[in-house]
Amino acid sequence: MGIRTLPVLTPLNTSFWTAGRDRHLCILRCCACSSWIHPPAPICPDCLGLDLRPQPVSDHGVVEAFTVNHQAWIPDEVVPYIVAIVSLNDCPGVRLTTNIVGASVEELRIGMPVRVLFEECEDVWLPLFTPA
């Protein structure tokens, strides 16, 4: 799996990094214009609204792009691992950079349906994806 640098939790991003505890993926949404905001930001980039709230979203997405890392960057790191960009099915414009697990490099493809699963690391739950 890829290198794990854990995020610093802030009032803006805590819902994203901790919702996995309840097996939910949460994305900020603007209450004024309904835009999805990721990565979390204090202001809606579409309408400049300030009323942003985390909302649970579908746990399904699609692989948009991926690369295979063969370099072990830290001792005992298991390689190769897959780093992917996944679009979420019900959040237009939202893309997550993540790892794909439970799939071989040979079977992975652009457009592959995937679903989220979470890996607990200290006080955050990392959203990873696996073939749906």
PDB file of C-alpha atoms in Angstrom:
ATOM      1  CA  MET A   1       0.000   0.000   0.000  1.00  0.00           C
ATOM      2  CA  GLY A   2       1.090   3.563  -0.570  1.00  0.00           C
ATOM      3  CA  ILE A   3       2.948   5.835   1.785  1.00  0.00           C
ATOM      4  CA  ARG A   4       0.825   6.924   4.707  1.00  0.00           C
ATOM      5  CA  THR A   5       1.192  10.532   5.747  1.00  0.00           C
ATOM      6  CA  LEU A   6      -1.802  11.103   7.967  1.00  0.00           C
ATOM      7  CA  PRO A   7      -3.733  14.356   7.622  1.00  0.00           C
ATOM      8  CA  VAL A   8      -3.940  17.015  10.282  1.00  0.00           C
ATOM      9  CA  LEU A   9      -7.582  17.216  11.344  1.00  0.00           C
ATOM     10  CA  THR A  10      -9.233  20.640  11.133  1.00  0.00           C
ATOM     11  CA  PRO A  11     -12.856  21.742  11.536  1.00  0.00           C
ATOM     12  CA  LEU A  12     -13.119  21.734   7.717  1.00  0.00           C
ATOM     13  CA  ASN A  13     -11.798  18.254   7.006  1.00  0.00           C
ATOM     14  CA  THR A  14     -12.660  16.209  10.106  1.00  0.00           C
ATOM     15  CA  SER A  15     -15.933  14.900   8.657  1.00  0.00           C
ATOM     16  CA  PHE A  16     -14.123  13.574   5.570  1.00  0.00           C
ATOM     17  CA  TRP A  17     -11.391  11.801   7.545  1.00  0.00           C
ATOM     18  CA  THR A  18     -13.558  10.395  10.351  1.00  0.00           C
ATOM     19  CA  ALA A  19     -16.869   9.419   8.695  1.00  0.00           C
ATOM     20  CA  GLY A  20     -15.318   6.088   7.738  1.00  0.00           C
ATOM     21  CA  ARG A  21     -15.709   5.095  11.383  1.00  0.00           C
ATOM     22  CA  ASP A  22     -19.410   4.683  10.522  1.00  0.00           C
ATOM     23  CA  ARG A  23     -18.601   3.293   7.040  1.00  0.00           C
ATOM     24  CA  HIS A  24     -19.718   6.504   5.326  1.00  0.00           C
ATOM     25  CA  LEU A  25     -17.944   8.725   2.854  1.00  0.00           C
ATOM     26  CA  CYS A  26     -18.788  12.388   3.564  1.00  0.00           C
ATOM     27  CA  ILE A  27     -18.171  15.282   1.192  1.00  0.00           C
ATOM     28  CA  LEU A  28     -18.815  18.970   1.945  1.00  0.00           C
ATOM     29  CA  ARG A  29     -21.801  20.447   0.132  1.00  0.00           C
ATOM     30  CA  CYS A  30     -22.803  24.084  -0.221  1.00  0.00           C
ATOM     31  CA  CYS A  31     -26.262  24.707   1.219  1.00  0.00           C
ATOM     32  CA  ALA A  32     -26.776  27.721  -1.080  1.00  0.00           C
ATOM     33  CA  CYS A  33     -25.992  26.225  -4.508  1.00  0.00           C
ATOM     34  CA  SER A  34     -25.674  22.458  -3.787  1.00  0.00           C
ATOM     35  CA  SER A  35     -22.115  22.274  -5.161  1.00  0.00           C
ATOM     36  CA  TRP A  36     -19.852  19.525  -3.842  1.00  0.00           C
ATOM     37  CA  ILE A  37     -16.579  20.815  -2.401  1.00  0.00           C
ATOM     38  CA  HIS A  38     -13.526  18.586  -2.272  1.00  0.00           C
ATOM     39  CA  PRO A  39     -10.925  18.990  -1.031  1.00  0.00           C
ATOM     40  CA  PRO A  40     -12.661  20.742   1.874  1.00  0.00           C
ATOM     41  CA  ALA A  41     -12.541  24.527   1.701  1.00  0.00           C
ATOM     42  CA  PRO A  42     -14.025  27.322   3.848  1.00  0.00           C
ATOM     43  CA  ILE A  43     -15.922  28.942   0.951  1.00  0.00           C
ATOM     44  CA  CYS A  44     -17.886  27.474  -1.945  1.00  0.00           C
ATOM     45  CA  PRO A  45     -15.833  28.091  -5.106  1.00  0.00           C
ATOM     46  CA  ASP A  46     -19.026  28.339  -7.201  1.00  0.00           C
ATOM     47  CA  CYS A  47     -21.183  30.840  -5.263  1.00  0.00           C
ATOM     48  CA  LEU A  48     -18.849  31.978  -2.455  1.00  0.00           C
ATOM     49  CA  GLY A  49     -21.351  30.609   0.064  1.00  0.00           C
ATOM     50  CA  LEU A  50     -20.190  30.016   3.630  1.00  0.00           C
ATOM     51  CA  ASP A  51     -22.816  27.475   4.739  1.00  0.00           C
ATOM     52  CA  LEU A  52     -21.051  24.215   3.923  1.00  0.00           C
ATOM     53  CA  ARG A  53     -22.066  20.928   5.498  1.00  0.00           C
ATOM     54  CA  PRO A  54     -20.748  17.386   5.282  1.00  0.00           C
ATOM     55  CA  GLN A  55     -23.130  15.027   3.532  1.00  0.00           C
ATOM     56  CA  PRO A  56     -22.902  11.232   3.250  1.00  0.00           C
ATOM     57  CA  VAL A  57     -22.558  10.156  -0.381  1.00  0.00           C
ATOM     58  CA  SER A  58     -22.692   6.933  -2.342  1.00  0.00           C
ATOM     59  CA  ASP A  59     -19.871   4.504  -1.724  1.00  0.00           C
ATOM     60  CA  HIS A  60     -19.473   3.832  -5.454  1.00  0.00           C
ATOM     61  CA  GLY A  61     -17.279   5.464  -8.066  1.00  0.00           C
ATOM     62  CA  VAL A  62     -15.313   4.921 -11.265  1.00  0.00           C
ATOM     63  CA  VAL A  63     -11.566   4.734 -11.909  1.00  0.00           C
ATOM     64  CA  GLU A  64     -10.653   7.777 -14.019  1.00  0.00           C
ATOM     65  CA  ALA A  65      -6.864   7.273 -14.064  1.00  0.00           C
ATOM     66  CA  PHE A  66      -4.267   5.202 -12.289  1.00  0.00           C
ATOM     67  CA  THR A  67      -0.583   4.508 -11.993  1.00  0.00           C
ATOM     68  CA  VAL A  68       1.331   1.609 -10.519  1.00  0.00           C
ATOM     69  CA  ASN A  69       4.089   2.401  -8.055  1.00  0.00           C
ATOM     70  CA  HIS A  70       6.991  -0.078  -8.042  1.00  0.00           C
ATOM     71  CA  GLN A  71       9.322   1.928  -5.769  1.00  0.00           C
ATOM     72  CA  ALA A  72       9.418   1.094  -2.056  1.00  0.00           C
ATOM     73  CA  TRP A  73       9.746   4.545  -0.492  1.00  0.00           C
ATOM     74  CA  ILE A  74       9.930   3.316   3.080  1.00  0.00           C
ATOM     75  CA  PRO A  75      11.419   0.115   4.549  1.00  0.00           C
ATOM     76  CA  ASP A  76       9.154  -2.946   4.315  1.00  0.00           C
ATOM     77  CA  GLU A  77       6.669  -1.192   2.025  1.00  0.00           C
ATOM     78  CA  VAL A  78       4.794  -3.684  -0.150  1.00  0.00           C
ATOM     79  CA  VAL A  79       5.072  -2.908  -3.864  1.00  0.00           C
ATOM     80  CA  PRO A  80       3.636  -2.626  -6.378  1.00  0.00           C
ATOM     81  CA  TYR A  81       0.592  -0.644  -5.298  1.00  0.00           C
ATOM     82  CA  ILE A  82      -1.994   1.263  -7.297  1.00  0.00           C
ATOM     83  CA  VAL A  83      -2.631   4.987  -6.957  1.00  0.00           C
ATOM     84  CA  ALA A  84      -5.829   6.075  -8.686  1.00  0.00           C
ATOM     85  CA  ILE A  85      -8.105   9.000  -9.302  1.00  0.00           C
ATOM     86  CA  VAL A  86     -11.693   7.953  -8.612  1.00  0.00           C
ATOM     87  CA  SER A  87     -14.790   9.984  -9.494  1.00  0.00           C
ATOM     88  CA  LEU A  88     -17.739   9.546  -7.162  1.00  0.00           C
ATOM     89  CA  ASN A  89     -21.036   8.468  -8.730  1.00  0.00           C
ATOM     90  CA  ASP A  90     -23.282  11.065  -7.098  1.00  0.00           C
ATOM     91  CA  CYS A  91     -20.849  13.987  -6.706  1.00  0.00           C
ATOM     92  CA  PRO A  92     -20.243  15.612 -10.098  1.00  0.00           C
ATOM     93  CA  GLY A  93     -16.769  17.092 -10.297  1.00  0.00           C
ATOM     94  CA  VAL A  94     -15.410  15.368  -7.188  1.00  0.00           C
ATOM     95  CA  ARG A  95     -12.322  13.235  -7.714  1.00  0.00           C
ATOM     96  CA  LEU A  96     -10.410  11.451  -4.968  1.00  0.00           C
ATOM     97  CA  THR A  97      -6.758  10.449  -5.162  1.00  0.00           C
ATOM     98  CA  THR A  98      -6.654   7.089  -3.440  1.00  0.00           C
ATOM     99  CA  ASN A  99      -5.315   3.552  -3.501  1.00  0.00           C
ATOM    100  CA  ILE A 100      -7.050   0.651  -5.214  1.00  0.00           C
ATOM    101  CA  VAL A 101      -6.918  -2.543  -3.157  1.00  0.00           C
ATOM    102  CA  GLY A 102      -8.145  -6.044  -3.856  1.00  0.00           C
ATOM    103  CA  ALA A 103      -7.407  -5.824  -7.578  1.00  0.00           C
ATOM    104  CA  SER A 104      -4.441  -6.926  -9.602  1.00  0.00           C
ATOM    105  CA  VAL A 105      -2.660  -4.495 -11.864  1.00  0.00           C
ATOM    106  CA  GLU A 106      -3.626  -6.676 -14.834  1.00  0.00           C
ATOM    107  CA  GLU A 107      -7.376  -6.481 -14.152  1.00  0.00           C
ATOM    108  CA  LEU A 108      -7.553  -2.763 -13.338  1.00  0.00           C
ATOM    109  CA  ARG A 109      -8.852  -0.505 -16.115  1.00  0.00           C
ATOM    110  CA  ILE A 110     -10.057   3.036 -16.725  1.00  0.00           C
ATOM    111  CA  GLY A 111     -13.832   3.110 -16.253  1.00  0.00           C
ATOM    112  CA  MET A 112     -13.833   0.225 -13.764  1.00  0.00           C
ATOM    113  CA  PRO A 113     -16.610   0.536 -11.153  1.00  0.00           C
ATOM    114  CA  VAL A 114     -15.259   0.619  -7.607  1.00  0.00           C
ATOM    115  CA  ARG A 115     -16.619   0.953  -4.089  1.00  0.00           C
ATOM    116  CA  VAL A 116     -15.127   2.537  -1.007  1.00  0.00           C
ATOM    117  CA  LEU A 117     -13.784   0.714   2.006  1.00  0.00           C
ATOM    118  CA  PHE A 118     -11.964   2.236   4.930  1.00  0.00           C
ATOM    119  CA  GLU A 119      -8.650   1.576   6.612  1.00  0.00           C
ATOM    120  CA  GLU A 120      -8.346   2.867  10.159  1.00  0.00           C
ATOM    121  CA  CYS A 121      -5.043   4.629  10.874  1.00  0.00           C
ATOM    122  CA  GLU A 122      -4.854   6.196  14.311  1.00  0.00           C
ATOM    123  CA  ASP A 123      -7.721   8.728  14.453  1.00  0.00           C
ATOM    124  CA  VAL A 124      -8.600   8.787  10.730  1.00  0.00           C
ATOM    125  CA  TRP A 125     -10.260   6.349   8.360  1.00  0.00           C
ATOM    126  CA  LEU A 126      -8.591   6.373   4.962  1.00  0.00           C
ATOM    127  CA  PRO A 127     -10.985   5.918   2.040  1.00  0.00           C
ATOM    128  CA  LEU A 128      -9.619   3.219  -0.268  1.00  0.00           C
ATOM    129  CA  PHE A 129     -11.408   1.636  -3.216  1.00  0.00           C
ATOM    130  CA  THR A 130     -11.859  -1.917  -4.435  1.00  0.00           C
ATOM    131  CA  PRO A 131     -13.596  -3.337  -7.541  1.00  0.00           C
ATOM    132  CA  ALA A 132     -17.379  -3.169  -7.174  1.00  0.00           C
TER     133      ALA A 132
END
